[in-house]
Tab-separated table of C-alpha atoms in Angstrom:
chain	number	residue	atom	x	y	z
A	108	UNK	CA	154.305	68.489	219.623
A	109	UNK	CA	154.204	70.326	216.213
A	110	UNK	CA	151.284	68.938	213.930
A	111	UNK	CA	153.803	68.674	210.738
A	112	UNK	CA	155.616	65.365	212.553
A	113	UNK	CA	153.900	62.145	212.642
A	114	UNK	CA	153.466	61.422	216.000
A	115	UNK	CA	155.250	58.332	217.604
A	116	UNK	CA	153.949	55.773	219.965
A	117	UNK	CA	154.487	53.451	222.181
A	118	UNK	CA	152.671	49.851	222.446
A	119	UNK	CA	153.267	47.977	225.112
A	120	UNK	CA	151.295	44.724	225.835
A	121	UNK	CA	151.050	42.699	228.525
A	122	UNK	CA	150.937	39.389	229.740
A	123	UNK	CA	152.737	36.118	230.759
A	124	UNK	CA	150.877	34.175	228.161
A	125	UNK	CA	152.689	36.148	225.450
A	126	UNK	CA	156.095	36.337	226.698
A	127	UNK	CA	155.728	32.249	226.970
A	128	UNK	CA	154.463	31.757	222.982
A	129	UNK	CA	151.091	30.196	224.416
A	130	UNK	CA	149.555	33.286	223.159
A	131	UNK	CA	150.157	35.378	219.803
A	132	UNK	CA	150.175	38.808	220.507
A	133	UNK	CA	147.425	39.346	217.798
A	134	UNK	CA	146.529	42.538	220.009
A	135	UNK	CA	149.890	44.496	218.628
A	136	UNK	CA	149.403	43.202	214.964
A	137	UNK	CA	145.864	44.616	214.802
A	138	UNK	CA	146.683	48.458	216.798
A	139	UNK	CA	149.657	48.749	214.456
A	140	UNK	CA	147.716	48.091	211.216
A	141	UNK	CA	145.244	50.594	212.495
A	142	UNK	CA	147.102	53.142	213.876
A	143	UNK	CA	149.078	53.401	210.486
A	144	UNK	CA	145.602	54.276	208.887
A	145	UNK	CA	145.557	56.748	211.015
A	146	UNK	CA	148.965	58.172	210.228
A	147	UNK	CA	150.312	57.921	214.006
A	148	UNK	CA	153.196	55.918	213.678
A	149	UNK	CA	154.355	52.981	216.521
A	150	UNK	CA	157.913	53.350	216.797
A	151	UNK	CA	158.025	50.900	220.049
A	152	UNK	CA	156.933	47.930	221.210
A	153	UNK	CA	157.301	46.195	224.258
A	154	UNK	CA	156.299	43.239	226.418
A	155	UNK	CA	156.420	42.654	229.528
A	156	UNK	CA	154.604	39.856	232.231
A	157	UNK	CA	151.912	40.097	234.749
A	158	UNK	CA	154.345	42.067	237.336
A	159	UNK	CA	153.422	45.346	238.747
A	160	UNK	CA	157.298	46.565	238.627
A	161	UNK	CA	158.201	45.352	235.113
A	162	UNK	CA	155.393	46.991	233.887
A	163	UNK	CA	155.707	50.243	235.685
A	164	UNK	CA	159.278	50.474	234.242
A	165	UNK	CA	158.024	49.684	230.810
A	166	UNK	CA	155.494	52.558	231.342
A	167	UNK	CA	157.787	54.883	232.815
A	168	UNK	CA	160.173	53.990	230.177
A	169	UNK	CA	157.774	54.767	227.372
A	170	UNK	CA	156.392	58.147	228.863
A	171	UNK	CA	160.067	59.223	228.845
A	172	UNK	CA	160.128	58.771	224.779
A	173	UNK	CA	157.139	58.812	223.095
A	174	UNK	CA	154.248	61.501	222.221
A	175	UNK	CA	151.302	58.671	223.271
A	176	UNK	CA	151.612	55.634	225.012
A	177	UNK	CA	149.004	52.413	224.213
A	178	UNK	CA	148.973	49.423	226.902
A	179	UNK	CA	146.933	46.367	226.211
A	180	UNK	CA	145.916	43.602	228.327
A	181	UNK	CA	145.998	42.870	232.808
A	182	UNK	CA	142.702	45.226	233.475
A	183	UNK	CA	140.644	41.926	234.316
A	184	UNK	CA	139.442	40.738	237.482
A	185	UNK	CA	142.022	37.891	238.565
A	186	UNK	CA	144.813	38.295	240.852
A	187	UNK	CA	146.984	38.590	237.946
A	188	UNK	CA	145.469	41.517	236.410
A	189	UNK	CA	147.463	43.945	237.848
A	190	UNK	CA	148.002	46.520	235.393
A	191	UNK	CA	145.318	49.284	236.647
A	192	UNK	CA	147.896	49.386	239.943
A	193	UNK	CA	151.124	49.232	238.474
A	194	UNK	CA	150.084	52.290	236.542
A	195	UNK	CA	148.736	53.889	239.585
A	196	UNK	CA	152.016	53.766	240.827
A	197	UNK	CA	154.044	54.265	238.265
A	198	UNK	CA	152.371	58.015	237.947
A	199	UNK	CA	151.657	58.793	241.831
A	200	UNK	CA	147.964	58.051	241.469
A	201	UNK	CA	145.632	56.852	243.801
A	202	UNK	CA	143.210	53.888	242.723
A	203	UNK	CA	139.658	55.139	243.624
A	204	UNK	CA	136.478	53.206	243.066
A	205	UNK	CA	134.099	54.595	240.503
A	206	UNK	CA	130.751	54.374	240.961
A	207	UNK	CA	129.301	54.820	237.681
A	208	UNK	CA	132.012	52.042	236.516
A	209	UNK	CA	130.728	49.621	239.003
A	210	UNK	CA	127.045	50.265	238.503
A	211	UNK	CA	127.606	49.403	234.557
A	212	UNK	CA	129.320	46.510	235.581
A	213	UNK	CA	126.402	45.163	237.505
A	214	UNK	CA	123.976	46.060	234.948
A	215	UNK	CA	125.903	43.773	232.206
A	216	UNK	CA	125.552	41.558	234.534
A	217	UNK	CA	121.914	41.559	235.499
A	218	UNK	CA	121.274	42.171	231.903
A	219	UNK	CA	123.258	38.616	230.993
A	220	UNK	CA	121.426	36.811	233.986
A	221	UNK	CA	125.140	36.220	235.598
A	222	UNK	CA	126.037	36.375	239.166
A	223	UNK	CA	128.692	39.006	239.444
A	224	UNK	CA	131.570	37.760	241.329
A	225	UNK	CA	133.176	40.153	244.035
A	226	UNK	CA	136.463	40.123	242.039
A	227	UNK	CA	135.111	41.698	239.333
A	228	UNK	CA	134.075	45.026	241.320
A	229	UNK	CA	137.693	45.844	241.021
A	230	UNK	CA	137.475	46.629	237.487
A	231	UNK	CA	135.926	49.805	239.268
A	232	UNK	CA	139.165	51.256	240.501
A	233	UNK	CA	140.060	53.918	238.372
A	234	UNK	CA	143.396	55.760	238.674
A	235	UNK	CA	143.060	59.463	239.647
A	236	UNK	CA	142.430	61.941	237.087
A	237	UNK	CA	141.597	59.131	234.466
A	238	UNK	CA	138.937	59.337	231.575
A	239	UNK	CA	136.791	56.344	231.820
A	240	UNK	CA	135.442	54.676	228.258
A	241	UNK	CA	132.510	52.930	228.772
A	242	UNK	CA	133.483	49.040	227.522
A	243	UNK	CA	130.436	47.945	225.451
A	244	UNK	CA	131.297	44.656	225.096
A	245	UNK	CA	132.869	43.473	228.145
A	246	UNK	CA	133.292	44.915	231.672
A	247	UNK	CA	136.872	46.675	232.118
A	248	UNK	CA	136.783	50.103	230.586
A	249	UNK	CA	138.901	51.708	228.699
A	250	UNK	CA	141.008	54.068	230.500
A	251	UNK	CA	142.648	58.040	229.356
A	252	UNK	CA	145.426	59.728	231.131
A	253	UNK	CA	147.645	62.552	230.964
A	254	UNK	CA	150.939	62.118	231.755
A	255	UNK	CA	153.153	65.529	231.376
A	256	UNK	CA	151.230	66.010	227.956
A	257	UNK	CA	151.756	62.455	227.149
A	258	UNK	CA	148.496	60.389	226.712
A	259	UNK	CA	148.147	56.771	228.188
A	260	UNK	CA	146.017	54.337	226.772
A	261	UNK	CA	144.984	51.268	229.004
A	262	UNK	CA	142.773	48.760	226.758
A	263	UNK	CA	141.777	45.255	227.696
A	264	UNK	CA	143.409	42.399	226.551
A	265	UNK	CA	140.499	40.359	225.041
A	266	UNK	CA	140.909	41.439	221.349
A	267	UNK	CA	137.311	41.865	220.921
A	268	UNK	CA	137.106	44.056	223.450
A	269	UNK	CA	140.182	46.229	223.130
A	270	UNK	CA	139.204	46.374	219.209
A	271	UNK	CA	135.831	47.642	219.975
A	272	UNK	CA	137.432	50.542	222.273
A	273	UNK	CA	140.065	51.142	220.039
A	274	UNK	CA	138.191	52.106	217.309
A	275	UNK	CA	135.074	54.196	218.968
A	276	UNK	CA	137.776	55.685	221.230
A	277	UNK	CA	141.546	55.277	221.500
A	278	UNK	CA	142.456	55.588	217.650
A	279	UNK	CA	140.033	59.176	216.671
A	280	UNK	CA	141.397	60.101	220.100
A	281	UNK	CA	145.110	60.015	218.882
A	282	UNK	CA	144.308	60.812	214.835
A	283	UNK	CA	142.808	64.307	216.498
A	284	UNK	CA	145.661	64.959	218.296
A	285	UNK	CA	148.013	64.673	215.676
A	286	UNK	CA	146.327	67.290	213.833
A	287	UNK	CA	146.941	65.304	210.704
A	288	UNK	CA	144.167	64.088	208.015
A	289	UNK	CA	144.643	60.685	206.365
A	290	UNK	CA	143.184	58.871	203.816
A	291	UNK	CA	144.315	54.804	202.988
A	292	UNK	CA	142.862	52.893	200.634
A	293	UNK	CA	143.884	48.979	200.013
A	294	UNK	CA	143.997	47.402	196.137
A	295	UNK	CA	143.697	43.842	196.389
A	296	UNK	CA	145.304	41.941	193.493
A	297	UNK	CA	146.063	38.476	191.718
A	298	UNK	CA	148.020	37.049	188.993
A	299	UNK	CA	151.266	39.118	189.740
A	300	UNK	CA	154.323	38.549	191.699
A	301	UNK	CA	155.253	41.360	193.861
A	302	UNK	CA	158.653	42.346	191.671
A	303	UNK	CA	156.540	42.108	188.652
A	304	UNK	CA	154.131	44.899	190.378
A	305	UNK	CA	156.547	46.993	191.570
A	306	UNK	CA	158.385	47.171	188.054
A	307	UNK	CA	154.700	47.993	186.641
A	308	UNK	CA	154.387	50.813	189.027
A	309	UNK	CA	157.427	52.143	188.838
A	310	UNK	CA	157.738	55.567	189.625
A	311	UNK	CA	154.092	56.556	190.111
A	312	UNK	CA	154.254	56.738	194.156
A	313	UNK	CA	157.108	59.615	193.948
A	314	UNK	CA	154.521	62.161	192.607
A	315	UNK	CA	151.797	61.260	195.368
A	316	UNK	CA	152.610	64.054	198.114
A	317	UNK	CA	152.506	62.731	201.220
A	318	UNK	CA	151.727	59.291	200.158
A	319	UNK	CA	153.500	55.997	200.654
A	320	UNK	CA	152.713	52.766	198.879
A	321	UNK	CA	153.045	49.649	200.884
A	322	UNK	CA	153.550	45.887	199.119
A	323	UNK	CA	151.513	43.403	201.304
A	324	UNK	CA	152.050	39.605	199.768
A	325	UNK	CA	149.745	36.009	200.887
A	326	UNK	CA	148.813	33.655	199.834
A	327	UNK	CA	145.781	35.341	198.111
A	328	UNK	CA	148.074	37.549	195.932
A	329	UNK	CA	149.562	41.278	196.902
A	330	UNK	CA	147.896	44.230	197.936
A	331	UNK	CA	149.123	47.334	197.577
A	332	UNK	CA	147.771	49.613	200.292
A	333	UNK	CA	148.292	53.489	200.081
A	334	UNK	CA	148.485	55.722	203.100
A	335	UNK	CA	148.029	59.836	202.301
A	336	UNK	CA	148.866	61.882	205.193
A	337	UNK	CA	149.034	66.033	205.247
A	338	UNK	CA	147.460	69.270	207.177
A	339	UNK	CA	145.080	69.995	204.703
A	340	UNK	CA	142.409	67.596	204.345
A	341	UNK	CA	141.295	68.820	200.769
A	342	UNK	CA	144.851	68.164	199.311
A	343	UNK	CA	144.931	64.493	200.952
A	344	UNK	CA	141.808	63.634	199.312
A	345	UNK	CA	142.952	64.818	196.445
A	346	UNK	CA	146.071	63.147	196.352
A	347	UNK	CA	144.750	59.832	197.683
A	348	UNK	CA	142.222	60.093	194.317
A	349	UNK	CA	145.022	60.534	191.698
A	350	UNK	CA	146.767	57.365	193.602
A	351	UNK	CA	143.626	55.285	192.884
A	352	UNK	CA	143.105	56.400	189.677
A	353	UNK	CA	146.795	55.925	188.204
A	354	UNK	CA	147.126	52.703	190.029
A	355	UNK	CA	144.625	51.285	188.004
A	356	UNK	CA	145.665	52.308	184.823
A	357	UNK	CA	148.856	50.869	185.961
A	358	UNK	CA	147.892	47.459	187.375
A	359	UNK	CA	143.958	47.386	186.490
A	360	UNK	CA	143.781	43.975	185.176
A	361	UNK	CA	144.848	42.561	188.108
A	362	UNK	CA	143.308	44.213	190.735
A	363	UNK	CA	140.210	42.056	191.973
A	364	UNK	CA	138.451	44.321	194.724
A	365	UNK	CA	138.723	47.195	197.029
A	366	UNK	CA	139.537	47.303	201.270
A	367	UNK	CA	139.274	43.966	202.635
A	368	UNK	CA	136.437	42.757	200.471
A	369	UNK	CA	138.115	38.597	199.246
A	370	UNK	CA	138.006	36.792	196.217
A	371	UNK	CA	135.280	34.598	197.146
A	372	UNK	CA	132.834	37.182	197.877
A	373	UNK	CA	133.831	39.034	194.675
A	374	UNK	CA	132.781	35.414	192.562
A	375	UNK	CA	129.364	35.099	195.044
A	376	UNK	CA	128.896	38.955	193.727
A	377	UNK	CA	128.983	37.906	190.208
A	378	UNK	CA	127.147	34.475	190.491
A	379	UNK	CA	124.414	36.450	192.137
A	380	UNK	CA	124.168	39.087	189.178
A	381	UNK	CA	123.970	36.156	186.460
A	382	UNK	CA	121.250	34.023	188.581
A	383	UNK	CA	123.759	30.957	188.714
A	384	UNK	CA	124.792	28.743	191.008
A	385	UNK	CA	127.981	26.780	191.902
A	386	UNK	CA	129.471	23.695	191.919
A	387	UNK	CA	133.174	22.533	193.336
A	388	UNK	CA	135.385	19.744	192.780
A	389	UNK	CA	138.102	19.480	194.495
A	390	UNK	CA	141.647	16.919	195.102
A	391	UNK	CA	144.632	18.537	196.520
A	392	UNK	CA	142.721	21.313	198.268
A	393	UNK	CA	140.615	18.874	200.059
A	394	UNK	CA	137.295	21.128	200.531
A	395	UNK	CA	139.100	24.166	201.264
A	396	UNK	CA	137.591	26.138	197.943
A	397	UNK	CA	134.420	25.215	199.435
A	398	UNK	CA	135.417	26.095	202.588
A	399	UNK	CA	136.317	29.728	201.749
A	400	UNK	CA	133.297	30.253	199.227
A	401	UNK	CA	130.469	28.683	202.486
A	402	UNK	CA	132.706	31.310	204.976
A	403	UNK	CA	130.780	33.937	203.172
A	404	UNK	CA	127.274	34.784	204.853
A	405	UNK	CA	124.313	34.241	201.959
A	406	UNK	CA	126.523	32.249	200.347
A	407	UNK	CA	123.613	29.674	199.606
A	408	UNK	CA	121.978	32.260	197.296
A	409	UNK	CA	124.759	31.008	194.775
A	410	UNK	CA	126.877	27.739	196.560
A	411	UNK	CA	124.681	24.378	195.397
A	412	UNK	CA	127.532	21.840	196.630
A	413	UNK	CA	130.929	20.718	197.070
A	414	UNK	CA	132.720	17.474	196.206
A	415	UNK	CA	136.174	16.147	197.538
A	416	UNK	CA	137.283	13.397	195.193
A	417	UNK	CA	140.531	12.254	196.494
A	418	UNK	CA	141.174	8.700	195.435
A	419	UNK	CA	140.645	8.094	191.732
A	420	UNK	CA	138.112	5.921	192.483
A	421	UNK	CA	135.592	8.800	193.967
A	422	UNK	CA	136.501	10.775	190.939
A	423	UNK	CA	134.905	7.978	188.840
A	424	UNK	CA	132.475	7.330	190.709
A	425	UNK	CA	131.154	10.923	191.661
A	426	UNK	CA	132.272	12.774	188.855
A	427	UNK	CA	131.981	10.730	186.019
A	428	UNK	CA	136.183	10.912	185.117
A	429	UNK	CA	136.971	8.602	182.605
A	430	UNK	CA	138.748	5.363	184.217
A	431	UNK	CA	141.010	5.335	180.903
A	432	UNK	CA	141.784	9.296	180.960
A	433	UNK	CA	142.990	8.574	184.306
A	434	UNK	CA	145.314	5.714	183.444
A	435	UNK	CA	146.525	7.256	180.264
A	436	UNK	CA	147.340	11.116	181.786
A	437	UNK	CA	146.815	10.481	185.692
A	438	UNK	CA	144.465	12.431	188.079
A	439	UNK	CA	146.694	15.536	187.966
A	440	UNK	CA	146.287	16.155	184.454
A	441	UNK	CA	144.062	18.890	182.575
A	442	UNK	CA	142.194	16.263	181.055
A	443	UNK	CA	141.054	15.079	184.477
A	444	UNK	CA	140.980	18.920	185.266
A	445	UNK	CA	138.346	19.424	182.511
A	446	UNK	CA	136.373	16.156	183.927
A	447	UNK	CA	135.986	17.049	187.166
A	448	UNK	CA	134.655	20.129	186.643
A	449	UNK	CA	132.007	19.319	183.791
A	450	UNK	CA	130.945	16.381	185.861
A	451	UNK	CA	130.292	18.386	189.033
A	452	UNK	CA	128.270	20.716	186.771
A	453	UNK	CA	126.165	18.138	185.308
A	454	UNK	CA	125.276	16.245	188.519
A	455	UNK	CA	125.183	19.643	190.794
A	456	UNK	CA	122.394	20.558	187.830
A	457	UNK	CA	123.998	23.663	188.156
A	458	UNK	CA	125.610	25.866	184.944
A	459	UNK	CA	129.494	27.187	186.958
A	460	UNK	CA	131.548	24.820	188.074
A	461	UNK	CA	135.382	24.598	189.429
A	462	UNK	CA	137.863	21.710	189.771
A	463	UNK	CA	141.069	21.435	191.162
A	464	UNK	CA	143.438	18.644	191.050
A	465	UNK	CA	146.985	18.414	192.207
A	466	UNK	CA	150.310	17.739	193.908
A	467	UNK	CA	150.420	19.662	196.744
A	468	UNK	CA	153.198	17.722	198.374
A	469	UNK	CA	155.552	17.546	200.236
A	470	UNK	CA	155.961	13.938	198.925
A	471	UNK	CA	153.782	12.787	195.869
A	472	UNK	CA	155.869	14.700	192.678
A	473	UNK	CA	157.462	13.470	189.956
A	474	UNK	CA	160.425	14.738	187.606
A	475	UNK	CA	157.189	15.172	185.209
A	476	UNK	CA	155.041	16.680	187.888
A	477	UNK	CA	156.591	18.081	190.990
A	478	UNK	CA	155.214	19.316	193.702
A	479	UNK	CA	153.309	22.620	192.930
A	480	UNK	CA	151.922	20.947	189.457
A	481	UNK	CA	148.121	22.374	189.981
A	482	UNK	CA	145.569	21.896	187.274
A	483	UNK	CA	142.064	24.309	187.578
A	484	UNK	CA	139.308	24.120	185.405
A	485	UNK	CA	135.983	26.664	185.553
A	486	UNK	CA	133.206	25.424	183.733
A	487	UNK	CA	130.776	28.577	182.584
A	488	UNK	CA	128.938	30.156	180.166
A	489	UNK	CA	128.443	27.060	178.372
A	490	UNK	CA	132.259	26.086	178.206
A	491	UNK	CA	135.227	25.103	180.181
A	492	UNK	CA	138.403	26.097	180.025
A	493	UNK	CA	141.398	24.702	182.084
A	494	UNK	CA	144.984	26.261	182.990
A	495	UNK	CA	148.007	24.753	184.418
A	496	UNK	CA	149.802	26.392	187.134
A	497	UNK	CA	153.144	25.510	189.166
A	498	UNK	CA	152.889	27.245	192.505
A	499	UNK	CA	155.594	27.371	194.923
A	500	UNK	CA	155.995	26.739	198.640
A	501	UNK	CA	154.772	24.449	200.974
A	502	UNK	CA	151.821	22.141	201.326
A	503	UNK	CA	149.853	25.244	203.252
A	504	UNK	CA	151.004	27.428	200.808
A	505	UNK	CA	150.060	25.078	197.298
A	506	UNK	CA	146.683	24.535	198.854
A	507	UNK	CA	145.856	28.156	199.562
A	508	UNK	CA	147.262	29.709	196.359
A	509	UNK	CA	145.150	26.746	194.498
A	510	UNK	CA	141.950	27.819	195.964
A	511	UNK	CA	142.628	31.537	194.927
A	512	UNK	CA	143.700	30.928	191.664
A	513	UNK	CA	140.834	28.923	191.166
A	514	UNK	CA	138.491	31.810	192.141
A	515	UNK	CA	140.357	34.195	189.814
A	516	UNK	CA	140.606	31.506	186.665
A	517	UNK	CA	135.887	31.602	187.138
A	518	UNK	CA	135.994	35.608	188.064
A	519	UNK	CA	137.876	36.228	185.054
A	520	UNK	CA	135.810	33.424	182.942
A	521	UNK	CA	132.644	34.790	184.128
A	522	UNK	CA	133.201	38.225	183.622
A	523	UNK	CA	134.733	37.650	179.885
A	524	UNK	CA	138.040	38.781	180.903
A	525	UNK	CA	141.259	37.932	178.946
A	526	UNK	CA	142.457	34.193	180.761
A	527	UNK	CA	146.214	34.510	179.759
A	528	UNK	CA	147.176	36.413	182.874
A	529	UNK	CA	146.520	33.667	185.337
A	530	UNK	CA	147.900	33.976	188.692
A	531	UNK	CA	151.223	32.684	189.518
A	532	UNK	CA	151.771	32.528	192.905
C-alpha cells in the first residue's frame, strides 16, 4: 500500500443486541470519529450477530477489500462470545491457550477480590500467530493479526474497554502504518447558523493543502473541525496553524473554546478568574442549566445554587417576581426575564446570576408567543441585561439550545463582549 493514499478500513461490529436496536452501536460512532483524526479513513461498516459463520464471512469479506480490518465486540466469556473462534477459522488458525493471558486474568481477579469463573479462562485462547494487547481495564485482550498484509483488529465490545485499547494500541498502530502525519483541531462555536458560517468562511479551506473542514451542528451550536493530512509532518503543522489562525479572523467572535472543552466549563473558567459565584433561575429548562453547569467537576468553587420556578406562584414566592408584572406581560416575558434573574442574585447573595423563562412546547404557544419564544437574562457586573430569542425544533431541542444560549448571553456579559450577536439556534 503506497503511503500517498489514505488507507481504507473496515469496521465491523458485532452482536445480536445491535442488530435488534436494544443496543446503539456507540462502539462504531466513537472508532470512526477517531480514526478520522488519524487520517485512516472507514470506508465499510458492517454488522453482523453472535454466529460464528456470519461473522467469518463478514471477516473474510472485509480482508478481501480493505487495507485494515477493525472488529468490535463477542471476545467475552459467555457462550455467545464467539468471535475469537470464528476468526480462528475464518484464517486457518488454531486457538491456543496463552499463558501469560490467563495469568493476567487471574491477577485482576485476585487483585479485585473476585472469584474467577472457569468461563472466563477462555478469554486465554489466542489465535495462532496473534499479538496479544494487554486489556488494562477489563480481561479480554486486545488482539493483532496479519492477514496477507492486511491487519485485523479484534477489540472488546464494552466501550470502555475497547476505547482504552483503541487508543494506547489499535489507532497509533494503524496512523504508523499509513505513513501519514495528521494534525485536527476542533473550533467550537455559538451564535451562528451553519449557512451563515459557511458563507463567512467562504473560500478559506481551498488554500489549506491537505486539509478538509468539516461542519458539525447540536444543539450547543457548530463546530467546525479541521483535519490536515500529508507525508511531511513539518508542512502539516504548518498548514494546520494557518487554518487556526485564519479561521479566527474569519469567525472569531463566535468561537467559544478549543477541542471538546463546553460552554459551561468555559463560564466556571471565567467565574473562577473574577472570584464570583453563581446563581440560576430557571422555567422551561426545568434545572437543566444547572444540570450542565454541576456536571462540571469543582464546579462548587463558582455554582452557589439553582432554582426551578415553574408555576408563577414559586416565581413569586422564591424570586421575588412581581405578581402584577406577571399578570400584565406573563411569565414568558423579559420583564419576568429580568426578575428572575435579579431575584436569584439577591437571595443566592451572590453577584452573576441567569434566568430563563419560556415556551418550550409542544403545546403552551400563542399567535403572540409560539413555541420557541425564550427569554434569558444574566445578571453581572452590577447590571442585567436580557435578550429574546425564538429557537426552533422540538421540546428537547428548545430546552437544550436555551441552556446554551444562556451560557453564551453571561460568557459574553462577563467578559465585556459585544451582546448583539446572540445565538440563534
Amino acid at each position: 500500500m503506497s503511503n500517498m493514499r489514505t488507507m481504507e478500513i473496515e469496521i465491523i461490529t458485532i452482536g445480536n443486541e445491535i442488530l435488534s436496536g436494544r443496543t446503539v452501536d456507540t462502539n462504531f460512532a466513537w472508532l470512526a470519529r477517531e480514526l478520522e483524526a488519524a487520517s485512516v479513513q472507514v470506508a465499510w461498516h458492517s454488522t453482523v450477530g453472535d454466529t460464528a459463520e456470519r461473522i467469518g464471512e463478514a471477516l473474510a469479506h472485509a480482508v478481501s477489500r480493505a487495507d485494515a480490518v477493525v472488529m468490535t465486540g463477542g471476545l467475552g466469556p459467555t457462550p455467545d462470545d464467539v468471535t475469537r473462534r470464528a476468526v480462528a477459522t475464518a484464517l486457518g488458525r488454531r486457538l491456543l491457550l496463552d499463558e501469560t493471558v490467563l495469568e493476567s486474568i487471574r491477577d485482576r481477579a485476585r487483585r479485585l477480590h473476585r472469584k474467577l469463573p472457569a468461563s472466563v479462562e477462555s478469554q486465554a485462547l489466542i489465535p495462532t500467530g496473534a499479538l496479544v494487547w494487554r486489556n488494562r481495564l477489563g480481561t479480554a485482550p486486545g488482539l493483532l493479526l496479519d492477514q496477507d498484509g492486511v491487519p485485523v483488529i479484534l477489540l472488546p465490545g464494552v466501550p470502555y474497554e475497547m476505547e482504552g485499547l483503541a487508543t494506547e494500541f489499535a489507532i497509533p498502530h494503524l496512523r504508523e502504518r499509513s505513513g501519514r502525519h495528521v494534525e485536527a483541531f476542533t473550533l467550537r462555536t455559538a451564535g451562528m447558523f451553519e449557512s451563515a458560517l459557511q458563507e463567512r468562511i467562504a473560500e478559506l479551506p481551498q488554500w489549506w493543502h491537505g486539509a478538509t473542514l468539516a461542519y458539525l451542528p447540536g444543539y450547543a451550536g457548530v463546530d467546525l473541525r479541521v483535519t490536515v493530512a500529508g507525508t511531511d509532518e513539518a508542512t502539516v503543522a504548518a498548514t494546520a496553524q494557518q487554518a487556526r489562525e485564519e479561521l479566527r479572523q474569519r469567525v472569531g467572535a463566535v468561537v467559544y473554546a478549543e477541542g471538546i472543552t463546553g460552554m459551561e466549563q468555559v463560564v466556571g473558567t471565567r467565574l473562577i478568574e473574577l472570584g464570583q459565584k453563581l446563581a440560576t433561575a430557571e422555567s422551561c429548562t426545568g434545572g437543566l442549566l444547572a444540570k450542565r453547569l454541576t456536571d462540571t467537576p469543582g464546579s462548587s468553587q463558582y455554582f452557589e445554587r439553582g432554582i426551578v420556578t415553574y408555576s408563577n406562584a414559586s416565581k413569586i414566592e422564591l424570586l421575588g417576581v412581581s405578581a402584577a408584572d406577571l399578570e400584565r406581560h406573563g411569565a414568558v416575558s423579559a420583564e419576568v426575564a429580568f426578575q428572575m434573574a435579579a431575584g436569584a442574585a439577591e437571595r443566592a447573595h451572590v453577584a452573576t446570576a441567569l434566568a430563563i423563562t419560556g415556551v418550550a412546547g409542544p403545546g403552551g404557544g400563542s399567535d403572540a408567543k409560539p413555541v420557541g419564544t425564550v427569554f434569558i437574562a444574566a445578571h453581572g457586573h452590577g447590571t442585567t441585561v436580557v435578550r429574546h430569542h425564538h429557537i426552533g425544533g422540538m421540546r428537547v431541542a428548545i430546552r437544550e439550545r436555551s441552556a446554551q444560549a444562556a451560557l453564551d448571553l453571561l460568557r459574553r456579559h462577563l467578559s465585556g463582549m459585544p451582546l448583539d450577536a446572540t445565538f440563534e439556534p
